[in-house]
mmCIF file of C-alpha atoms and ligand atoms in Angstrom:
data_model
loop_
_atom_site.group_PDB
_atom_site.id
_atom_site.type_symbol
_atom_site.label_atom_id
_atom_site.label_comp_id
_atom_site.label_asym_id
_atom_site.label_seq_id
_atom_site.Cartn_x
_atom_site.Cartn_y
_atom_site.Cartn_z
ATOM 1 C CA UNK A 1 -119.625 29.809 -41.404
ATOM 2 C CA UNK A 2 -116.042 30.586 -41.578
ATOM 3 C CA UNK A 3 -116.142 31.367 -37.888
ATOM 4 C CA UNK A 4 -117.198 27.898 -37.482
ATOM 5 C CA UNK A 5 -114.415 25.983 -38.913
ATOM 6 C CA UNK A 6 -111.927 28.259 -37.733
ATOM 7 C CA UNK A 7 -113.154 27.263 -34.019
ATOM 8 C CA UNK A 8 -113.092 23.906 -35.518
ATOM 9 C CA UNK A 9 -109.323 24.162 -36.367
ATOM 10 C CA UNK A 10 -108.724 25.571 -33.158
ATOM 11 C CA UNK A 11 -110.117 22.782 -31.326
ATOM 12 C CA UNK A 12 -108.321 20.398 -33.611
ATOM 13 C CA UNK A 13 -104.761 22.126 -32.816
ATOM 14 C CA UNK A 14 -105.457 22.023 -28.930
ATOM 15 C CA UNK A 15 -106.221 18.458 -29.313
ATOM 16 C CA UNK A 16 -103.399 17.884 -30.958
ATOM 17 C CA UNK A 17 -101.203 20.032 -29.219
ATOM 18 C CA UNK A 18 -102.610 17.938 -25.791
ATOM 19 C CA UNK A 19 -101.740 14.799 -27.576
ATOM 20 C CA UNK A 20 -98.126 15.948 -27.670
ATOM 21 C CA UNK A 21 -98.084 17.289 -24.473
ATOM 22 C CA UNK A 22 -99.169 14.064 -23.288
ATOM 23 C CA UNK A 23 -96.815 11.839 -25.393
ATOM 24 C CA UNK A 24 -94.090 14.003 -24.186
ATOM 25 C CA UNK A 25 -94.893 13.598 -20.700
ATOM 26 C CA UNK A 26 -95.163 9.922 -20.887
ATOM 27 C CA UNK A 27 -91.771 9.627 -22.412
ATOM 28 C CA UNK A 28 -90.208 12.332 -19.548
ATOM 29 C CA UNK A 29 -91.737 10.012 -16.692
ATOM 30 C CA UNK A 30 -90.788 6.806 -18.629
ATOM 31 C CA UNK A 31 -87.045 8.079 -19.045
ATOM 32 C CA UNK A 32 -86.845 9.147 -15.714
ATOM 33 C CA UNK A 33 -87.817 5.689 -14.479
ATOM 34 C CA UNK A 34 -85.053 3.833 -17.307
ATOM 35 C CA UNK A 35 -82.577 5.837 -15.974
ATOM 36 C CA UNK A 36 -83.455 4.946 -12.163
ATOM 37 C CA UNK A 37 -83.390 1.475 -13.355
ATOM 38 C CA UNK A 38 -80.451 1.450 -15.424
ATOM 39 C CA UNK A 39 -82.141 -0.302 -17.884
ATOM 40 C CA UNK A 40 -80.693 1.145 -20.847
ATOM 41 C CA UNK A 41 -78.773 -1.273 -23.446
ATOM 42 C CA UNK A 42 -75.768 -0.444 -25.344
ATOM 43 C CA UNK A 43 -75.321 -1.583 -28.960
ATOM 44 C CA UNK A 44 -71.573 -1.538 -30.763
ATOM 45 C CA UNK A 45 -70.740 -0.236 -33.958
ATOM 46 C CA UNK A 46 -67.055 -1.162 -35.330
ATOM 47 C CA UNK A 47 -64.488 0.720 -37.220
ATOM 48 C CA UNK A 48 -62.382 -0.587 -39.758
ATOM 49 C CA UNK A 49 -58.854 0.347 -40.718
ATOM 50 C CA UNK A 50 -58.781 1.226 -44.180
ATOM 51 C CA UNK A 51 -55.451 0.261 -45.392
ATOM 52 C CA UNK A 52 -55.400 -3.270 -43.045
ATOM 53 C CA UNK A 53 -59.061 -3.853 -43.025
ATOM 54 C CA UNK A 54 -58.215 -4.686 -39.170
ATOM 55 C CA UNK A 55 -60.746 -3.884 -36.629
ATOM 56 C CA UNK A 56 -59.829 -0.585 -34.847
ATOM 57 C CA UNK A 57 -62.242 -0.265 -32.427
ATOM 58 C CA UNK A 58 -65.927 -0.089 -31.978
ATOM 59 C CA UNK A 59 -68.606 3.156 -30.861
ATOM 60 C CA UNK A 60 -70.924 2.433 -27.657
ATOM 61 C CA UNK A 61 -74.113 3.807 -28.808
ATOM 62 C CA UNK A 62 -77.402 3.739 -26.220
ATOM 63 C CA UNK A 63 -80.480 1.658 -27.001
ATOM 64 C CA UNK A 64 -83.932 2.772 -24.981
ATOM 65 C CA UNK A 65 -86.916 0.173 -25.621
ATOM 66 C CA UNK A 66 -89.942 1.284 -24.163
ATOM 67 C CA UNK A 67 -92.832 -0.858 -23.378
ATOM 68 C CA UNK A 68 -95.353 1.012 -24.847
ATOM 69 C CA UNK A 69 -93.617 3.265 -27.556
ATOM 70 C CA UNK A 70 -91.434 0.502 -28.293
ATOM 71 C CA UNK A 71 -87.719 1.424 -29.232
ATOM 72 C CA UNK A 72 -87.332 5.026 -29.452
ATOM 73 C CA UNK A 73 -84.077 6.647 -31.242
ATOM 74 C CA UNK A 74 -81.169 8.093 -29.226
ATOM 75 C CA UNK A 75 -81.456 10.969 -31.758
ATOM 76 C CA UNK A 76 -85.266 11.635 -30.114
ATOM 77 C CA UNK A 77 -84.799 10.689 -26.620
ATOM 78 C CA UNK A 78 -81.247 12.392 -25.858
ATOM 79 C CA UNK A 79 -82.368 16.284 -26.139
ATOM 80 C CA UNK A 80 -85.375 15.272 -23.815
ATOM 81 C CA UNK A 81 -82.705 13.957 -21.460
ATOM 82 C CA UNK A 82 -80.262 16.669 -21.908
ATOM 83 C CA UNK A 83 -83.575 19.557 -21.105
ATOM 84 C CA UNK A 84 -84.140 17.319 -18.201
ATOM 85 C CA UNK A 85 -80.542 17.153 -16.856
ATOM 86 C CA UNK A 86 -80.547 13.401 -17.315
ATOM 87 C CA UNK A 87 -78.098 12.867 -19.817
ATOM 88 C CA UNK A 88 -75.343 12.746 -17.444
ATOM 89 C CA UNK A 89 -76.738 9.740 -15.882
ATOM 90 C CA UNK A 90 -77.273 8.391 -19.007
ATOM 91 C CA UNK A 91 -73.888 8.508 -20.537
ATOM 92 C CA UNK A 92 -71.691 7.760 -17.168
ATOM 93 C CA UNK A 93 -73.958 4.165 -17.499
ATOM 94 C CA UNK A 94 -73.178 4.086 -21.126
ATOM 95 C CA UNK A 95 -69.919 4.427 -20.238
ATOM 96 C CA UNK A 96 -69.645 2.220 -17.520
ATOM 97 C CA UNK A 97 -71.244 -0.797 -19.724
ATOM 98 C CA UNK A 98 -68.834 -0.051 -22.848
ATOM 99 C CA UNK A 99 -65.820 0.134 -20.658
ATOM 100 C CA UNK A 100 -66.988 -3.381 -19.258
ATOM 101 C CA UNK A 101 -66.719 -4.963 -22.144
ATOM 102 C CA UNK A 102 -64.010 -3.230 -23.972
ATOM 103 C CA UNK A 103 -62.047 -4.602 -21.068
ATOM 104 C CA UNK A 104 -63.257 -7.926 -22.115
ATOM 105 C CA UNK A 105 -62.537 -7.949 -25.902
ATOM 106 C CA UNK A 106 -59.114 -6.344 -24.737
ATOM 107 C CA UNK A 107 -58.301 -9.715 -22.702
ATOM 108 C CA UNK A 108 -59.417 -12.019 -25.361
ATOM 109 C CA UNK A 109 -56.777 -10.631 -27.573
ATOM 110 C CA UNK A 110 -58.680 -7.876 -29.665
ATOM 111 C CA UNK A 111 -56.651 -4.515 -29.842
ATOM 112 C CA UNK A 112 -59.776 -2.251 -30.132
ATOM 113 C CA UNK A 113 -60.176 1.291 -28.558
ATOM 114 C CA UNK A 114 -64.024 2.006 -27.711
ATOM 115 C CA UNK A 115 -65.632 5.452 -28.272
ATOM 116 C CA UNK A 116 -68.595 7.028 -26.137
ATOM 117 C CA UNK A 117 -70.558 9.703 -27.273
ATOM 118 C CA UNK A 118 -70.910 12.744 -24.509
ATOM 119 C CA UNK A 119 -73.214 15.882 -24.328
ATOM 120 C CA UNK A 120 -73.009 19.264 -23.374
ATOM 121 C CA UNK A 121 -74.482 18.518 -20.345
ATOM 122 C CA UNK A 122 -72.056 16.171 -18.880
ATOM 123 C CA UNK A 123 -69.611 18.944 -18.716
ATOM 124 C CA UNK A 124 -72.052 20.724 -16.240
ATOM 125 C CA UNK A 125 -70.094 18.530 -13.917
ATOM 126 C CA UNK A 126 -66.855 19.808 -13.142
ATOM 127 C CA UNK A 127 -66.211 16.641 -11.666
ATOM 128 C CA UNK A 128 -66.432 14.878 -15.182
ATOM 129 C CA UNK A 129 -62.613 13.924 -15.448
ATOM 130 C CA UNK A 130 -62.635 12.473 -12.027
ATOM 131 C CA UNK A 131 -65.939 10.341 -12.669
ATOM 132 C CA UNK A 132 -64.604 8.883 -15.934
ATOM 133 C CA UNK A 133 -61.174 7.985 -14.553
ATOM 134 C CA UNK A 134 -63.052 6.064 -11.916
ATOM 135 C CA UNK A 135 -65.363 4.212 -14.065
ATOM 136 C CA UNK A 136 -61.928 3.477 -16.048
ATOM 137 C CA UNK A 137 -60.526 2.093 -12.454
ATOM 138 C CA UNK A 138 -63.596 0.207 -11.983
ATOM 139 C CA UNK A 139 -63.498 -1.324 -15.144
ATOM 140 C CA UNK A 140 -59.890 -1.948 -15.864
ATOM 141 C CA UNK A 141 -60.437 -0.389 -19.588
ATOM 142 C CA UNK A 142 -57.053 1.686 -20.286
ATOM 143 C CA UNK A 143 -57.941 5.284 -20.675
ATOM 144 C CA UNK A 144 -55.705 5.469 -23.690
ATOM 145 C CA UNK A 145 -58.184 3.018 -25.757
ATOM 146 C CA UNK A 146 -60.946 5.147 -24.870
ATOM 147 C CA UNK A 147 -62.278 7.855 -27.028
ATOM 148 C CA UNK A 148 -64.795 10.357 -26.057
ATOM 149 C CA UNK A 149 -66.959 11.901 -28.918
ATOM 150 C CA UNK A 150 -68.090 15.497 -28.205
ATOM 151 C CA UNK A 151 -70.298 17.118 -30.801
ATOM 152 C CA UNK A 152 -68.613 19.933 -33.488
ATOM 153 C CA UNK A 153 -71.553 22.452 -32.372
ATOM 154 C CA UNK A 154 -71.047 22.206 -28.785
ATOM 155 C CA UNK A 155 -67.092 22.803 -29.412
ATOM 156 C CA UNK A 156 -67.810 25.893 -31.158
ATOM 157 C CA UNK A 157 -69.225 27.417 -28.133
ATOM 158 C CA UNK A 158 -67.149 25.975 -25.369
ATOM 159 C CA UNK A 159 -67.169 28.140 -22.376
ATOM 160 C CA UNK A 160 -63.467 28.369 -20.203
ATOM 161 C CA UNK A 161 -64.812 26.143 -17.957
ATOM 162 C CA UNK A 162 -65.246 23.207 -20.333
ATOM 163 C CA UNK A 163 -62.160 23.716 -21.656
ATOM 164 C CA UNK A 164 -60.381 23.137 -18.541
ATOM 165 C CA UNK A 165 -62.261 20.076 -18.300
ATOM 166 C CA UNK A 166 -61.469 18.961 -21.615
ATOM 167 C CA UNK A 167 -57.673 19.634 -20.956
ATOM 168 C CA UNK A 168 -58.223 17.703 -17.672
ATOM 169 C CA UNK A 169 -59.181 14.401 -20.368
ATOM 170 C CA UNK A 170 -56.511 14.778 -21.930
ATOM 171 C CA UNK A 171 -54.253 14.835 -18.919
ATOM 172 C CA UNK A 172 -55.474 11.267 -18.149
ATOM 173 C CA UNK A 173 -54.418 10.373 -21.874
ATOM 174 C CA UNK A 174 -58.052 9.730 -22.952
ATOM 175 C CA UNK A 175 -58.559 10.488 -26.286
ATOM 176 C CA UNK A 176 -61.317 12.964 -28.124
ATOM 177 C CA UNK A 177 -63.250 13.183 -31.348
ATOM 178 C CA UNK A 178 -64.702 15.776 -32.865
ATOM 179 C CA UNK A 179 -68.129 13.767 -33.874
ATOM 180 C CA UNK A 180 -70.376 15.276 -37.093
ATOM 181 C CA UNK A 181 -67.165 17.129 -38.623
ATOM 182 C CA UNK A 182 -68.143 19.832 -40.872
ATOM 183 C CA UNK A 183 -71.795 20.450 -39.678
ATOM 184 C CA UNK A 184 -71.257 23.300 -37.767
ATOM 185 C CA UNK A 185 -70.447 25.847 -40.466
ATOM 186 C CA UNK A 186 -67.048 26.838 -38.390
ATOM 187 C CA UNK A 187 -63.636 28.088 -39.398
ATOM 188 C CA UNK A 188 -61.155 25.352 -38.470
ATOM 189 C CA UNK A 189 -59.045 27.141 -36.330
ATOM 190 C CA UNK A 190 -60.531 26.214 -33.235
ATOM 191 C CA UNK A 191 -58.522 22.628 -34.272
ATOM 192 C CA UNK A 192 -55.457 24.132 -33.708
ATOM 193 C CA UNK A 193 -56.180 24.833 -30.248
ATOM 194 C CA UNK A 194 -58.383 22.113 -28.773
ATOM 195 C CA UNK A 195 -56.636 18.611 -27.604
ATOM 196 C CA UNK A 196 -58.637 16.740 -30.194
ATOM 197 C CA UNK A 197 -57.180 13.401 -31.713
ATOM 198 C CA UNK A 198 -59.809 12.329 -34.339
ATOM 199 C CA UNK A 199 -62.333 14.382 -36.757
ATOM 200 C CA UNK A 200 -65.161 11.935 -37.733
ATOM 201 C CA UNK A 201 -66.485 13.307 -40.777
ATOM 202 C CA UNK A 202 -70.322 13.760 -40.745
ATOM 203 C CA UNK A 203 -72.523 11.526 -43.083
ATOM 204 C CA UNK A 204 -74.257 14.265 -45.097
ATOM 205 C CA UNK A 205 -70.558 14.653 -46.758
ATOM 206 C CA UNK A 206 -70.063 10.490 -47.237
ATOM 207 C CA UNK A 207 -73.643 10.098 -48.433
ATOM 208 C CA UNK A 208 -73.264 11.575 -52.198
ATOM 209 C CA UNK A 209 -69.592 10.795 -52.034
ATOM 210 C CA UNK A 210 -69.201 8.693 -55.304
ATOM 211 C CA UNK A 211 -71.561 11.165 -57.321
ATOM 212 C CA UNK A 212 -70.979 14.701 -56.577
ATOM 213 C CA UNK A 213 -67.548 16.262 -57.238
ATOM 214 C CA UNK A 214 -68.260 18.952 -54.807
ATOM 215 C CA UNK A 215 -68.678 16.352 -51.972
ATOM 216 C CA UNK A 216 -65.615 14.599 -53.154
ATOM 217 C CA UNK A 217 -63.390 17.614 -52.927
ATOM 218 C CA UNK A 218 -64.711 18.731 -49.480
ATOM 219 C CA UNK A 219 -63.815 15.387 -47.874
ATOM 220 C CA UNK A 220 -60.224 15.101 -49.382
ATOM 221 C CA UNK A 221 -59.446 18.371 -48.557
ATOM 222 C CA UNK A 222 -60.738 17.987 -45.028
ATOM 223 C CA UNK A 223 -58.675 14.980 -44.678
ATOM 224 C CA UNK A 224 -55.731 16.952 -46.057
ATOM 225 C CA UNK A 225 -55.929 19.431 -43.517
ATOM 226 C CA UNK A 226 -56.790 17.382 -40.854
ATOM 227 C CA UNK A 227 -53.625 15.067 -41.685
ATOM 228 C CA UNK A 228 -51.733 18.351 -41.829
ATOM 229 C CA UNK A 229 -52.520 18.892 -37.801
ATOM 230 C CA UNK A 230 -51.473 15.459 -36.839
ATOM 231 C CA UNK A 231 -55.481 14.203 -36.672
ATOM 232 C CA UNK A 232 -56.880 10.606 -37.556
ATOM 233 C CA UNK A 233 -59.759 10.806 -39.808
ATOM 234 C CA UNK A 234 -62.838 8.529 -39.596
ATOM 235 C CA UNK A 235 -65.280 8.744 -42.006
ATOM 236 C CA UNK A 236 -69.213 7.821 -40.830
ATOM 237 C CA UNK A 237 -72.228 6.545 -42.852
ATOM 238 C CA UNK A 238 -70.302 4.134 -45.042
ATOM 239 C CA UNK A 239 -73.192 2.635 -46.892
ATOM 240 C CA UNK A 240 -71.214 1.517 -50.624
ATOM 241 C CA UNK A 241 -68.335 -0.136 -51.861
ATOM 242 C CA UNK A 242 -67.904 3.044 -54.236
ATOM 243 C CA UNK A 243 -67.766 5.346 -50.727
ATOM 244 C CA UNK A 244 -65.136 3.043 -49.344
ATOM 245 C CA UNK A 245 -62.869 2.702 -51.864
ATOM 246 C CA UNK A 246 -62.912 6.766 -52.963
ATOM 247 C CA UNK A 247 -62.400 7.363 -49.544
ATOM 248 C CA UNK A 248 -58.772 4.756 -49.696
ATOM 249 C CA UNK A 249 -57.969 6.905 -52.468
ATOM 250 C CA UNK A 250 -57.926 9.982 -50.135
ATOM 251 C CA UNK A 251 -55.862 8.289 -47.522
ATOM 252 C CA UNK A 252 -58.599 8.704 -44.959
ATOM 253 C CA UNK A 253 -57.906 6.536 -41.920
ATOM 254 C CA UNK A 254 -60.678 4.703 -40.735
ATOM 255 C CA UNK A 255 -64.453 3.913 -41.547
ATOM 256 C CA UNK A 256 -67.655 3.440 -39.678
ATOM 257 C CA UNK A 257 -71.138 2.547 -41.290
ATOM 258 C CA UNK A 258 -73.574 -0.092 -42.356
ATOM 259 C CA UNK A 259 -71.465 -1.125 -45.497
ATOM 260 C CA UNK A 260 -68.975 -3.022 -42.615
ATOM 261 C CA UNK A 261 -71.810 -3.538 -39.730
ATOM 262 C CA UNK A 262 -74.710 -1.577 -37.961
ATOM 263 C CA UNK A 263 -74.538 -1.299 -34.493
ATOM 264 C CA UNK A 264 -75.362 -4.609 -32.477
ATOM 265 C CA UNK A 265 -76.098 -6.316 -29.486
ATOM 266 C CA UNK A 266 -72.540 -6.906 -27.297
ATOM 267 C CA UNK A 267 -72.885 -10.758 -28.655
ATOM 268 C CA UNK A 268 -73.197 -10.091 -31.734
ATOM 269 C CA UNK A 269 -70.983 -7.656 -31.760
ATOM 270 C CA UNK A 270 -68.307 -10.494 -30.295
ATOM 271 C CA UNK A 271 -69.404 -12.762 -33.244
ATOM 272 C CA UNK A 272 -68.588 -10.218 -35.627
ATOM 273 C CA UNK A 273 -64.864 -9.346 -34.121
ATOM 274 C CA UNK A 274 -64.304 -13.240 -33.915
ATOM 275 C CA UNK A 275 -65.311 -13.733 -37.464
ATOM 276 C CA UNK A 276 -62.627 -10.635 -38.234
ATOM 277 C CA UNK A 277 -59.921 -12.099 -36.970
ATOM 278 C CA UNK A 278 -60.263 -15.559 -38.334
ATOM 279 C CA UNK A 279 -60.413 -13.779 -41.034
ATOM 280 C CA UNK A 280 -57.301 -11.460 -40.967
ATOM 281 C CA UNK A 281 -55.557 -15.061 -39.742
ATOM 282 C CA UNK A 282 -56.249 -16.452 -42.655
ATOM 283 C CA UNK A 283 -55.307 -13.699 -44.542
ATOM 284 C CA UNK A 284 -51.860 -13.752 -42.752
HETATM 285 P P1 C2E B 301 -73.481 9.720 -33.571
HETATM 286 O O1 C2E B 301 -72.679 10.040 -32.011
HETATM 287 O O2 C2E B 301 -73.098 10.864 -35.207
HETATM 288 O O3 C2E B 301 -73.526 8.170 -34.091
HETATM 289 C C1 C2E B 301 -74.044 7.823 -35.383
HETATM 290 C C2 C2E B 301 -75.487 7.541 -35.653
HETATM 291 O O4 C2E B 301 -75.133 7.015 -37.377
HETATM 292 C C3 C2E B 301 -75.809 6.438 -34.995
HETATM 293 O O5 C2E B 301 -77.260 6.596 -35.271
HETATM 294 C C4 C2E B 301 -75.659 5.025 -35.605
HETATM 295 O O6 C2E B 301 -76.513 3.897 -36.032
HETATM 296 C C5 C2E B 301 -75.846 5.810 -36.975
HETATM 297 N N1 C2E B 301 -75.341 5.210 -38.364
HETATM 298 C C6 C2E B 301 -74.147 4.613 -38.648
HETATM 299 N N2 C2E B 301 -73.695 4.060 -39.699
HETATM 300 C C7 C2E B 301 -74.579 4.672 -40.652
HETATM 301 C C8 C2E B 301 -75.329 4.613 -42.049
HETATM 302 O O7 C2E B 301 -74.537 3.703 -42.512
HETATM 303 N N3 C2E B 301 -76.079 4.661 -42.287
HETATM 304 C C9 C2E B 301 -76.881 5.484 -42.123
HETATM 305 N N4 C2E B 301 -78.611 6.291 -42.213
HETATM 306 N N5 C2E B 301 -76.737 5.657 -40.395
HETATM 307 C C10 C2E B 301 -75.471 5.086 -40.183
HETATM 308 P P2 C2E B 301 -77.719 6.181 -33.720
HETATM 309 O O8 C2E B 301 -77.388 5.096 -32.864
HETATM 310 O O9 C2E B 301 -79.524 6.242 -33.505
HETATM 311 O O10 C2E B 301 -77.596 7.669 -32.815
HETATM 312 C C11 C2E B 301 -77.939 9.102 -33.347
HETATM 313 C C12 C2E B 301 -77.220 9.710 -32.361
HETATM 314 O O11 C2E B 301 -77.710 9.678 -30.733
HETATM 315 C C13 C2E B 301 -75.339 10.115 -32.332
HETATM 316 O O12 C2E B 301 -75.377 9.968 -33.197
HETATM 317 C C14 C2E B 301 -75.158 10.386 -31.118
HETATM 318 O O13 C2E B 301 -74.967 12.173 -31.244
HETATM 319 C C15 C2E B 301 -76.804 10.206 -30.027
HETATM 320 N N6 C2E B 301 -76.158 9.044 -29.383
HETATM 321 C C16 C2E B 301 -75.750 7.828 -29.690
HETATM 322 N N7 C2E B 301 -75.884 7.311 -28.221
HETATM 323 C C17 C2E B 301 -75.214 8.048 -26.946
HETATM 324 C C18 C2E B 301 -74.945 8.354 -26.062
HETATM 325 O O14 C2E B 301 -74.966 7.038 -25.096
HETATM 326 N N8 C2E B 301 -75.003 9.339 -25.476
HETATM 327 C C19 C2E B 301 -75.347 10.699 -26.091
HETATM 328 N N9 C2E B 301 -75.084 11.617 -25.317
HETATM 329 N N10 C2E B 301 -75.421 10.217 -27.070
HETATM 330 C C20 C2E B 301 -75.922 9.312 -27.955
HETATM 331 MG MG1 MG B 302 -70.676 9.714 -32.239
HETATM 332 MG MG1 MG B 303 -71.137 11.357 -35.507
HETATM 333 MG MG1 MG B 304 -74.145 11.851 -36.257
#
């Protein structure tokens, strides 16, 4: 009897495995097709200056809606795209759309920056700086208003060739931000030898900021060190007024999070931007 149930369990796991593999294969082929069609959307999440309240810029975040699976989170499909060596093309698609949108907003008189996420795979292309320079030229978006976000974990095991790509991007006057800062269990020493402009403090440090005095001290120290190195600090994932208030007293530079706004499709982000500009005008 024990043998039978053991076998049954084995069959159950085998069936479960097959289902997962099937879904994965379906996802992979759908992903490949969507890359061919360029069928991704980009949503924009604003950042605000904590001193003035002005909208300083947006982060472009890729969105994928699958006809069967519905909305698939980038946290799920970007790692698959990395394995499939498709992430390079997705990121350049997002970059193109984001720069085009950014130029439209800047031409409408909004002094905003645009941030785009890169992943490790993008650096496989030794011509990344040339590719990005071409996108900037075609879209007419100024290099110094573009910020590229790379994760701390990627920065930690940077190879010589990738380091040269970062330096080349810096020469173009593009800004570099370290994303999800604090999750890499790193020493801070790499900050002084990399051409980085901005630290984005990971959401996990912000979540309990108003309740956990250790998080408060950690975040305060990170901001202090970053400022002493001449870096700008953005706090991610602000959802409550209390978190914002603490970050203001800690002299954090900018905030991003649902408290300000969720990532929005372009038309909605546009309305958000216009409304904010009007409010600022009223205050002046
Ligand atoms: P990220 O770059 O750290 O982006 C921040 C993520 O946190 C976004 O999730 C955003 O929607 C979410 N978020 C922002 N504010 C809040 C908040 O107040 N509360 C909570 N709970 N969440 C908040 P999203 O859009 O699902 O993206 C997840 C990750 O996927 C990104 O993390 C980034 O690493 C990656 N990603 C997104 N778009 C791209 C892309 O175009 N290229 C690459 N390579 N990676 C991307
Ligand atoms: Mg990011
Ligand atoms: Mg982040
Ligand atoms: Mg993150």
